[in-house]
């Protein structure tokens, strides 16, 4: 008998041990190192509101409006509220649960063998209480898991903020790029229309053949064919801006937004280092909190190996008299503990998967930043080269036109010079757009934009 109680005491003592801590998180040694040095970037702290580096007040207002009214953010914030409510539920489950009960009944005298014709009433009232004393940490581990889940949801909300800010800036960059490309294309069309008119005048004067007229007309038609695509890109960018702000796509406030060219940084982009990146990226924080939740889940599963002890009692007026009862309740799935051990194995596998997810989040973050740095540097160099090419092409077109007026060169050369100038100008404008997009991709990879963001509006508010 003593041996049996000794075994039971050892089992209970093992169950009362503290839950095992999560596995040690060790980032790769290179994760804390500076990023690859690039001419277009510098090692400096990334500002929380990185879009202000573009020095565009209209863009600043658009981002703030999106962070306040975006529908995806409202969904994420509602999910966070639900996760916080789960914490309160888990904490409340660890406290005694009182219940007040009452009943009122009437006795029908017509059904009784008595001369009395007066109804009688019975009133019962009682208070019951139940308390899971949680000797083995099942509820405690559940509360830890709920807190970790809420922290992970908060990190997910910050991740949505990063995406919304970056998507708003990207839509604005695309809008400005489409407007700039459309303006340049229209200037080219106007210049080529004037050139065609001159070629037609020379043809009517007998100075040129139909070949020159056809080539000039073909060049003009090709340039005009580009205009609808730029208009569609402009309208599409406005529709994206409206949706990001929780507005209908054709809202007149968004239709009034205009700009001349994609915003550009005046100086090199600050990127910080790997150590700052690990603290700034919400997805890394979310992965770490999911790991903590999975570790707490092991404690919940392990507690199923041990008895559940519940203390219950009741006190009140029952059947016209005062009564009080108290009793402990012990439940234990023993000796068949296969299901409980299977749940422990599942929880441990989930923890290993969460740990791998955390490793993957760090590696993806480092890859995203290095890839964005390489793309930004390459586009910055290409933009400089295209700027020089555009200037040379414009000079070539002016000199060719001057010599053609003097009769020194063939009109075909003028047409070729115009084609070269148009190609260079549009390539430069497209590079401006790509450079702006690459900076947005870089700051998105760096994970900024969630700090000090406004709380989303009430999800129940009307759209617009």
Short mmCIF file of C-alpha atoms in Angstrom, two decimals:
data_model
loop_
_atom_site.label_atom_id
_atom_site.label_comp_id
_atom_site.label_asym_id
_atom_site.label_seq_id
_atom_site.Cartn_x
_atom_site.Cartn_y
_atom_site.Cartn_z
CA UNK A 1 0.00 0.00 0.00
CA UNK A 2 2.80 2.41 0.94
CA UNK A 3 4.52 1.59 -2.35
CA UNK A 4 1.34 2.52 -4.25
CA UNK A 5 1.03 5.88 -2.50
CA UNK A 6 4.71 6.58 -3.13
CA UNK A 7 4.22 6.02 -6.87
CA UNK A 8 1.16 8.27 -6.87
CA UNK A 9 3.02 11.01 -4.97
CA UNK A 10 5.89 10.88 -7.46
CA UNK A 11 3.44 11.17 -10.34
CA UNK A 12 1.72 14.17 -8.77
CA UNK A 13 5.05 15.84 -8.04
CA UNK A 14 6.09 15.41 -11.67
CA UNK A 15 2.85 17.03 -12.80
CA UNK A 16 3.39 20.06 -10.57
CA UNK A 17 6.71 20.87 -12.18
CA UNK A 18 6.92 24.14 -14.08
CA UNK A 19 6.15 24.06 -17.80
CA UNK A 20 9.20 23.62 -19.97
CA UNK A 21 10.50 26.88 -21.48
CA UNK A 22 10.51 27.38 -25.25
CA UNK A 23 13.65 26.30 -27.09
CA UNK A 24 16.50 28.79 -27.19
CA UNK A 25 16.20 31.09 -30.22
CA UNK A 26 19.55 31.73 -31.84
CA UNK A 27 19.61 33.77 -35.04
CA UNK A 28 22.30 33.03 -37.65
CA UNK A 29 25.53 34.94 -36.87
CA UNK A 30 25.24 36.88 -40.15
CA UNK A 31 21.72 38.05 -39.28
CA UNK A 32 23.06 40.82 -37.05
CA UNK A 33 25.72 42.00 -39.50
CA UNK A 34 25.42 45.05 -41.80
CA UNK A 35 23.83 44.54 -45.20
CA UNK A 36 25.83 44.49 -48.42
CA UNK A 37 27.21 47.99 -49.03
CA UNK A 38 25.51 49.83 -51.92
CA UNK A 39 25.98 53.34 -53.29
CA UNK A 40 22.22 53.98 -53.22
CA UNK A 41 21.91 53.18 -49.50
CA UNK A 42 23.55 54.07 -46.21
CA UNK A 43 23.79 52.41 -42.80
CA UNK A 44 21.46 54.60 -40.76
CA UNK A 45 18.31 53.94 -38.71
CA UNK A 46 15.18 53.47 -40.79
CA UNK A 47 12.56 56.09 -39.81
CA UNK A 48 9.23 54.77 -38.59
CA UNK A 49 7.33 56.72 -41.24
CA UNK A 50 9.75 56.05 -44.07
CA UNK A 51 7.47 57.50 -46.75
CA UNK A 52 8.21 60.99 -45.39
CA UNK A 53 11.67 60.63 -46.93
CA UNK A 54 10.00 61.41 -50.28
CA UNK A 55 9.03 64.86 -48.91
CA UNK A 56 5.54 64.78 -50.46
CA UNK A 57 2.74 66.08 -48.25
CA UNK A 58 0.06 64.61 -50.52
CA UNK A 59 1.62 61.17 -50.14
CA UNK A 60 1.83 61.59 -46.35
CA UNK A 61 -1.89 62.32 -46.18
CA UNK A 62 -2.76 59.32 -48.35
CA UNK A 63 -0.79 56.91 -46.17
CA UNK A 64 -2.35 58.21 -42.97
CA UNK A 65 -5.83 57.88 -44.47
CA UNK A 66 -5.13 54.29 -45.53
CA UNK A 67 -3.77 53.35 -42.10
CA UNK A 68 -6.94 54.73 -40.49
CA UNK A 69 -9.62 53.29 -42.78
CA UNK A 70 -8.26 50.26 -44.64
CA UNK A 71 -10.67 47.32 -44.58
CA UNK A 72 -7.93 44.69 -44.14
CA UNK A 73 -6.63 46.58 -41.12
CA UNK A 74 -10.10 46.64 -39.61
CA UNK A 75 -10.35 42.88 -40.05
CA UNK A 76 -6.93 42.37 -38.40
CA UNK A 77 -7.87 44.65 -35.52
CA UNK A 78 -11.11 42.72 -34.95
CA UNK A 79 -9.10 39.49 -34.89
CA UNK A 80 -6.82 41.03 -32.27
CA UNK A 81 -9.83 41.96 -30.15
CA UNK A 82 -11.02 38.35 -30.36
CA UNK A 83 -7.57 37.09 -29.30
CA UNK A 84 -7.55 39.46 -26.31
CA UNK A 85 -10.99 38.22 -25.32
CA UNK A 86 -9.59 34.67 -25.40
CA UNK A 87 -6.97 35.78 -22.84
CA UNK A 88 -9.69 37.04 -20.52
CA UNK A 89 -11.57 33.76 -20.96
CA UNK A 90 -8.46 31.70 -20.16
CA UNK A 91 -7.71 33.79 -17.07
CA UNK A 92 -11.29 33.57 -15.84
CA UNK A 93 -11.28 29.76 -16.18
CA UNK A 94 -8.59 29.61 -13.47
CA UNK A 95 -10.89 31.26 -10.90
CA UNK A 96 -13.80 29.71 -8.99
CA UNK A 97 -16.99 29.63 -11.06
CA UNK A 98 -20.06 30.59 -8.94
CA UNK A 99 -23.58 29.93 -10.24
CA UNK A 100 -26.82 31.16 -8.66
CA UNK A 101 -29.92 29.04 -9.30
CA UNK A 102 -33.56 29.53 -8.29
CA UNK A 103 -36.93 27.99 -9.03
CA UNK A 104 -40.58 28.66 -8.20
CA UNK A 105 -43.34 26.01 -8.33
CA UNK A 106 -47.14 26.02 -7.61
CA UNK A 107 -49.02 23.02 -6.17
CA UNK A 108 -52.45 22.42 -7.77
CA UNK A 109 -54.95 21.63 -4.91
CA UNK A 110 -57.50 20.11 -7.28
CA UNK A 111 -55.26 17.13 -7.76
CA UNK A 112 -54.86 16.51 -3.99
CA UNK A 113 -57.25 14.57 -1.69
CA UNK A 114 -57.92 17.51 0.59
CA UNK A 115 -60.77 19.84 1.42
CA UNK A 116 -58.52 22.84 1.12
CA UNK A 117 -58.82 24.89 -1.99
CA UNK A 118 -55.73 27.10 -1.49
CA UNK A 119 -52.71 26.90 -3.82
CA UNK A 120 -49.30 26.30 -2.26
CA UNK A 121 -45.96 27.47 -3.66
CA UNK A 122 -42.42 26.16 -3.32
CA UNK A 123 -39.38 28.47 -3.80
CA UNK A 124 -35.84 27.11 -4.00
CA UNK A 125 -32.63 29.17 -4.19
CA UNK A 126 -29.06 27.95 -4.17
CA UNK A 127 -25.54 29.07 -4.98
CA UNK A 128 -23.08 26.56 -6.40
CA UNK A 129 -19.39 26.95 -6.92
CA UNK A 130 -16.90 24.94 -8.92
CA UNK A 131 -13.14 25.38 -8.92
CA UNK A 132 -10.54 23.57 -10.98
CA UNK A 133 -7.52 23.98 -8.74
CA UNK A 134 -5.17 23.30 -11.70
CA UNK A 135 -2.52 21.37 -9.81
CA UNK A 136 -0.77 20.31 -12.98
CA UNK A 137 -0.75 23.54 -15.03
CA UNK A 138 -3.36 22.75 -17.69
CA UNK A 139 -5.20 26.06 -17.28
CA UNK A 140 -1.99 27.97 -16.61
CA UNK A 141 -0.46 26.70 -19.85
CA UNK A 142 -3.69 27.48 -21.69
CA UNK A 143 -3.53 31.08 -20.47
CA UNK A 144 0.10 31.35 -21.61
CA UNK A 145 -0.88 30.00 -25.02
CA UNK A 146 -3.73 32.52 -25.27
CA UNK A 147 -1.37 35.40 -24.47
CA UNK A 148 1.14 34.20 -27.05
CA UNK A 149 -1.64 33.87 -29.63
CA UNK A 150 -2.76 37.44 -28.91
CA UNK A 151 0.82 38.69 -29.27
CA UNK A 152 1.08 36.85 -32.58
CA UNK A 153 -2.16 38.47 -33.74
CA UNK A 154 -0.83 41.88 -32.72
CA UNK A 155 2.27 41.20 -34.82
CA UNK A 156 0.04 40.13 -37.71
CA UNK A 157 -1.81 43.45 -37.39
CA UNK A 158 1.51 45.28 -37.60
CA UNK A 159 2.36 43.22 -40.68
CA UNK A 160 -0.86 44.38 -42.34
CA UNK A 161 0.07 47.96 -41.46
CA UNK A 162 3.42 47.50 -43.20
CA UNK A 163 1.66 46.14 -46.29
CA UNK A 164 -0.99 48.89 -46.34
CA UNK A 165 1.59 51.68 -46.05
CA UNK A 166 3.79 50.14 -48.76
CA UNK A 167 0.81 49.43 -51.05
CA UNK A 168 -0.38 53.03 -50.70
CA UNK A 169 3.03 54.45 -51.57
CA UNK A 170 3.34 51.99 -54.46
CA UNK A 171 -0.07 52.95 -55.85
CA UNK A 172 0.92 56.63 -55.63
CA UNK A 173 4.23 55.94 -57.38
CA UNK A 174 2.40 54.03 -60.11
CA UNK A 175 -0.10 56.87 -60.49
CA UNK A 176 2.64 59.48 -60.83
CA UNK A 177 4.60 57.26 -63.21
CA UNK A 178 1.57 56.71 -65.44
CA UNK A 179 0.85 60.45 -65.49
CA UNK A 180 4.48 61.23 -66.36
CA UNK A 181 4.63 58.56 -69.07
CA UNK A 182 1.35 59.78 -70.54
CA UNK A 183 2.53 63.37 -70.60
CA UNK A 184 5.81 62.46 -72.31
CA UNK A 185 3.98 60.25 -74.80
CA UNK A 186 1.60 63.08 -75.68
CA UNK A 187 4.49 65.49 -76.16
CA UNK A 188 6.12 62.97 -78.48
CA UNK A 189 2.87 62.50 -80.40
CA UNK A 190 2.50 66.26 -80.82
CA UNK A 191 6.09 66.60 -82.06
CA UNK A 192 5.72 63.69 -84.47
CA UNK A 193 2.41 65.08 -85.75
CA UNK A 194 4.20 68.34 -86.58
CA UNK A 195 6.97 66.37 -88.26
CA UNK A 196 4.44 64.44 -90.34
CA UNK A 197 2.78 67.68 -91.39
CA UNK A 198 6.15 69.01 -92.56
CA UNK A 199 6.92 65.82 -94.47
CA UNK A 200 3.50 65.96 -96.15
CA UNK A 201 4.09 69.59 -97.15
CA UNK A 202 7.44 68.62 -98.68
CA UNK A 203 5.80 65.70 -100.46
CA UNK A 204 3.17 67.98 -101.98
CA UNK A 205 5.95 70.31 -103.08
CA UNK A 206 7.61 67.37 -104.83
CA UNK A 207 10.66 67.34 -102.55
CA UNK A 208 10.00 63.92 -100.95
CA UNK A 209 8.65 60.55 -101.99
CA UNK A 210 5.70 58.62 -100.46
CA UNK A 211 8.27 56.50 -98.56
CA UNK A 212 9.15 59.32 -96.19
CA UNK A 213 5.47 60.13 -95.65
CA UNK A 214 4.66 56.51 -94.80
CA UNK A 215 7.53 56.23 -92.33
CA UNK A 216 6.55 59.43 -90.52
CA UNK A 217 2.89 58.34 -90.39
CA UNK A 218 3.86 54.91 -89.06
CA UNK A 219 5.99 56.44 -86.31
CA UNK A 220 3.11 58.73 -85.27
CA UNK A 221 0.61 55.85 -85.20
CA UNK A 222 2.95 53.74 -83.03
CA UNK A 223 3.34 56.56 -80.53
CA UNK A 224 -0.41 57.16 -80.34
CA UNK A 225 -0.99 53.46 -79.65
CA UNK A 226 0.85 53.81 -76.33
CA UNK A 227 -1.50 56.41 -74.88
CA UNK A 228 -4.42 54.13 -73.84
CA UNK A 229 -2.15 51.87 -71.77
CA UNK A 230 -0.81 54.85 -69.79
CA UNK A 231 -4.36 56.11 -69.20
CA UNK A 232 -5.44 52.66 -67.99
CA UNK A 233 -2.44 52.45 -65.62
CA UNK A 234 -3.30 55.90 -64.23
CA UNK A 235 -6.93 54.96 -63.57
CA UNK A 236 -5.95 51.58 -62.09
CA UNK A 237 -3.58 53.26 -59.63
CA UNK A 238 -6.35 55.63 -58.52
CA UNK A 239 -8.73 52.71 -58.00
CA UNK A 240 -6.11 51.00 -55.80
CA UNK A 241 -5.66 54.14 -53.72
CA UNK A 242 -9.41 54.36 -53.19
CA UNK A 243 -9.72 50.73 -52.12
CA UNK A 244 -6.80 51.06 -49.71
CA UNK A 245 -8.66 53.92 -48.01
CA UNK A 246 -11.97 52.04 -47.81
CA UNK A 247 -13.56 54.16 -50.55
CA UNK A 248 -15.39 53.24 -53.76
CA UNK A 249 -12.98 53.06 -56.73
CA UNK A 250 -14.48 56.08 -58.49
CA UNK A 251 -14.65 58.34 -55.44
CA UNK A 252 -14.17 61.96 -56.64
CA UNK A 253 -11.66 62.69 -53.87
CA UNK A 254 -9.29 60.12 -55.33
CA UNK A 255 -9.96 61.19 -58.91
CA UNK A 256 -8.67 64.65 -58.01
CA UNK A 257 -5.23 63.35 -56.97
CA UNK A 258 -2.52 64.25 -59.43
CA UNK A 259 1.27 64.59 -59.56
CA UNK A 260 3.95 65.33 -62.14
CA UNK A 261 6.48 62.52 -61.63
CA UNK A 262 7.15 59.59 -59.29
CA UNK A 263 8.50 60.75 -55.91
CA UNK A 264 12.23 60.36 -55.41
CA UNK A 265 14.55 60.29 -52.43
CA UNK A 266 16.83 63.28 -52.14
CA UNK A 267 19.55 61.22 -50.46
CA UNK A 268 20.58 57.58 -50.16
CA UNK A 269 18.06 55.29 -48.50
CA UNK A 270 18.74 54.45 -44.82
CA UNK A 271 18.59 50.68 -44.26
CA UNK A 272 20.05 50.05 -40.78
CA UNK A 273 21.52 46.61 -40.12
CA UNK A 274 20.42 43.04 -39.55
CA UNK A 275 19.97 43.42 -35.79
CA UNK A 276 17.51 46.27 -36.27
CA UNK A 277 15.72 44.31 -39.00
CA UNK A 278 15.01 41.39 -36.65
CA UNK A 279 13.31 43.77 -34.22
CA UNK A 280 11.41 45.68 -36.90
CA UNK A 281 9.92 42.90 -39.04
CA UNK A 282 6.46 41.97 -37.67
CA UNK A 283 6.51 38.54 -39.33
CA UNK A 284 9.58 37.54 -37.29
CA UNK A 285 7.87 38.63 -34.08
CA UNK A 286 4.72 36.77 -35.13
CA UNK A 287 6.72 33.59 -35.76
CA UNK A 288 8.39 33.85 -32.33
CA UNK A 289 5.04 34.26 -30.58
CA UNK A 290 3.60 31.29 -32.45
CA UNK A 291 6.53 29.27 -31.15
CA UNK A 292 5.75 30.39 -27.60
CA UNK A 293 2.11 29.38 -28.08
CA UNK A 294 3.15 25.96 -29.38
CA UNK A 295 5.41 25.46 -26.37
CA UNK A 296 2.57 26.32 -24.01
CA UNK A 297 0.41 23.82 -25.89
CA UNK A 298 2.81 21.08 -24.78
CA UNK A 299 2.05 22.01 -21.18
CA UNK A 300 -1.68 21.75 -21.85
CA UNK A 301 -1.25 18.32 -23.43
CA UNK A 302 1.11 17.05 -20.72
CA UNK A 303 -1.36 17.99 -17.98
CA UNK A 304 -3.79 15.43 -19.44
CA UNK A 305 -1.51 12.70 -18.05
CA UNK A 306 -2.46 13.67 -14.49
CA UNK A 307 -5.72 13.80 -12.52
CA UNK A 308 -8.08 16.75 -12.74
CA UNK A 309 -9.15 17.91 -9.29
CA UNK A 310 -12.30 20.00 -9.04
CA UNK A 311 -13.72 21.35 -5.78
CA UNK A 312 -17.48 21.91 -5.79
CA UNK A 313 -20.08 23.02 -3.30
CA UNK A 314 -23.63 24.33 -2.95
CA UNK A 315 -25.55 26.27 -0.30
CA UNK A 316 -29.13 27.52 -0.23
CA UNK A 317 -32.81 26.93 0.48
CA UNK A 318 -33.87 23.61 -0.97
CA UNK A 319 -37.39 22.16 -0.50
CA UNK A 320 -38.18 24.65 2.22
CA UNK A 321 -35.09 23.98 4.31
CA UNK A 322 -31.50 25.16 4.47
CA UNK A 323 -28.89 22.82 2.97
CA UNK A 324 -25.17 22.89 2.22
CA UNK A 325 -22.98 20.39 0.44
CA UNK A 326 -19.32 20.21 -0.56
CA UNK A 327 -17.43 17.55 -2.44
CA UNK A 328 -14.22 17.15 -4.43
CA UNK A 329 -14.32 15.60 -7.88
CA UNK A 330 -11.35 13.63 -9.21
CA UNK A 331 -11.17 12.51 -12.84
CA UNK A 332 -8.23 10.69 -14.37
CA UNK A 333 -7.81 8.86 -17.66
CA UNK A 334 -5.75 5.96 -16.28
CA UNK A 335 -4.26 3.49 -17.10
CA UNK A 336 -5.02 4.08 -20.81
CA UNK A 337 -2.95 7.20 -21.41
CA UNK A 338 -2.30 6.57 -25.09
CA UNK A 339 -4.57 9.41 -26.28
CA UNK A 340 -2.89 11.89 -23.91
CA UNK A 341 0.60 10.87 -25.00
CA UNK A 342 -0.46 11.15 -28.65
CA UNK A 343 -1.61 14.73 -27.98
CA UNK A 344 1.77 15.46 -26.38
CA UNK A 345 3.52 14.15 -29.48
CA UNK A 346 1.31 16.31 -31.67
CA UNK A 347 2.06 19.40 -29.56
CA UNK A 348 5.81 18.69 -29.68
CA UNK A 349 5.68 18.31 -33.47
CA UNK A 350 3.81 21.61 -33.67
CA UNK A 351 6.55 23.23 -31.60
CA UNK A 352 9.26 21.91 -33.94
CA UNK A 353 7.30 23.26 -36.90
CA UNK A 354 6.95 26.66 -35.23
CA UNK A 355 10.69 26.73 -34.56
CA UNK A 356 11.38 25.98 -38.22
CA UNK A 357 8.91 28.72 -39.14
CA UNK A 358 10.84 31.20 -37.02
CA UNK A 359 14.11 30.22 -38.73
CA UNK A 360 12.44 30.58 -42.11
CA UNK A 361 11.06 34.03 -41.25
CA UNK A 362 14.55 35.31 -40.45
CA UNK A 363 16.06 33.87 -43.63
CA UNK A 364 13.24 35.29 -45.77
CA UNK A 365 13.66 38.71 -44.17
CA UNK A 366 17.39 38.78 -44.90
CA UNK A 367 16.82 37.56 -48.46
CA UNK A 368 14.10 40.15 -49.11
CA UNK A 369 16.31 43.02 -47.99
CA UNK A 370 19.41 41.91 -49.88
CA UNK A 371 17.35 41.31 -53.05
CA UNK A 372 15.70 44.71 -52.75
CA UNK A 373 19.08 46.36 -52.18
CA UNK A 374 20.51 44.76 -55.33
CA UNK A 375 17.47 45.73 -57.42
CA UNK A 376 17.49 49.32 -56.13
CA UNK A 377 21.19 49.76 -56.81
CA UNK A 378 20.88 48.33 -60.33
CA UNK A 379 17.92 50.55 -61.20
CA UNK A 380 19.63 53.63 -59.76
CA UNK A 381 22.65 53.01 -62.01
CA UNK A 382 20.37 52.34 -65.01
CA UNK A 383 18.47 55.57 -64.31
CA UNK A 384 21.67 57.62 -64.40
CA UNK A 385 22.70 56.04 -67.69
CA UNK A 386 19.26 56.60 -69.23
CA UNK A 387 19.34 60.24 -68.16
CA UNK A 388 22.49 60.73 -70.17
CA UNK A 389 21.04 58.77 -73.09
CA UNK A 390 17.89 60.94 -73.10
CA UNK A 391 19.93 64.13 -73.21
CA UNK A 392 22.08 62.83 -76.07
CA UNK A 393 19.01 61.64 -78.00
CA UNK A 394 17.35 65.04 -77.67
CA UNK A 395 20.54 66.74 -78.88
CA UNK A 396 20.74 64.30 -81.79
CA UNK A 397 17.14 65.08 -82.79
CA UNK A 398 17.69 68.85 -82.67
CA UNK A 399 20.88 68.71 -84.74
CA UNK A 400 19.32 66.38 -87.28
CA UNK A 401 16.28 68.61 -87.69
CA UNK A 402 18.52 71.68 -88.18
CA UNK A 403 20.59 69.98 -90.85
CA UNK A 404 17.47 68.66 -92.56
CA UNK A 405 16.13 72.22 -92.87
CA UNK A 406 19.37 73.14 -94.60
CA UNK A 407 19.08 70.14 -96.90
CA UNK A 408 22.26 68.49 -95.62
CA UNK A 409 20.63 65.20 -94.51
CA UNK A 410 17.76 63.02 -95.67
CA UNK A 411 14.38 63.45 -94.01
CA UNK A 412 14.56 59.74 -93.18
CA UNK A 413 17.35 60.57 -90.74
CA UNK A 414 15.09 63.09 -89.02
CA UNK A 415 12.43 60.41 -88.60
CA UNK A 416 15.01 58.03 -87.16
CA UNK A 417 16.25 60.72 -84.76
CA UNK A 418 12.70 61.33 -83.54
CA UNK A 419 12.20 57.62 -82.96
CA UNK A 420 15.46 57.50 -80.97
CA UNK A 421 14.45 60.49 -78.87
CA UNK A 422 11.01 59.03 -78.12
CA UNK A 423 12.45 55.67 -77.15
CA UNK A 424 15.03 57.24 -74.81
CA UNK A 425 12.50 59.59 -73.18
CA UNK A 426 10.03 56.81 -72.46
CA UNK A 427 12.78 54.49 -71.20
CA UNK A 428 13.92 57.20 -68.78
CA UNK A 429 10.36 57.76 -67.56
CA UNK A 430 9.88 54.02 -67.11
CA UNK A 431 13.12 53.86 -65.16
CA UNK A 432 11.89 56.65 -62.87
CA UNK A 433 8.84 54.51 -62.17
CA UNK A 434 10.88 51.34 -61.58
CA UNK A 435 13.25 53.20 -59.26
CA UNK A 436 10.34 54.44 -57.15
CA UNK A 437 8.90 50.92 -57.05
CA UNK A 438 12.25 49.48 -55.99
CA UNK A 439 12.49 51.90 -53.06
CA UNK A 440 8.99 50.88 -51.94
CA UNK A 441 9.99 47.21 -52.16
CA UNK A 442 13.11 47.96 -50.12
CA UNK A 443 11.24 49.69 -47.29
CA UNK A 444 8.57 46.99 -47.33
CA UNK A 445 11.33 44.40 -46.86
CA UNK A 446 12.81 46.47 -44.02
CA UNK A 447 9.46 46.22 -42.23
CA UNK A 448 8.84 49.85 -41.34
CA UNK A 449 5.52 51.65 -41.13
CA UNK A 450 3.68 49.90 -38.27
CA UNK A 451 5.06 52.00 -35.43
CA UNK A 452 2.76 54.73 -34.05
CA UNK A 453 0.06 53.88 -36.61
CA UNK A 454 -3.48 55.10 -35.84
CA UNK A 455 -6.09 52.66 -34.61
CA UNK A 456 -8.37 51.55 -37.46
CA UNK A 457 -11.87 52.96 -37.53
CA UNK A 458 -14.85 50.97 -36.26
CA UNK A 459 -15.48 48.05 -38.64
CA UNK A 460 -19.20 48.78 -38.41
CA UNK A 461 -18.86 52.27 -39.87
CA UNK A 462 -20.23 52.87 -43.40
CA UNK A 463 -17.73 52.69 -46.25
CA UNK A 464 -16.69 56.15 -47.43
#
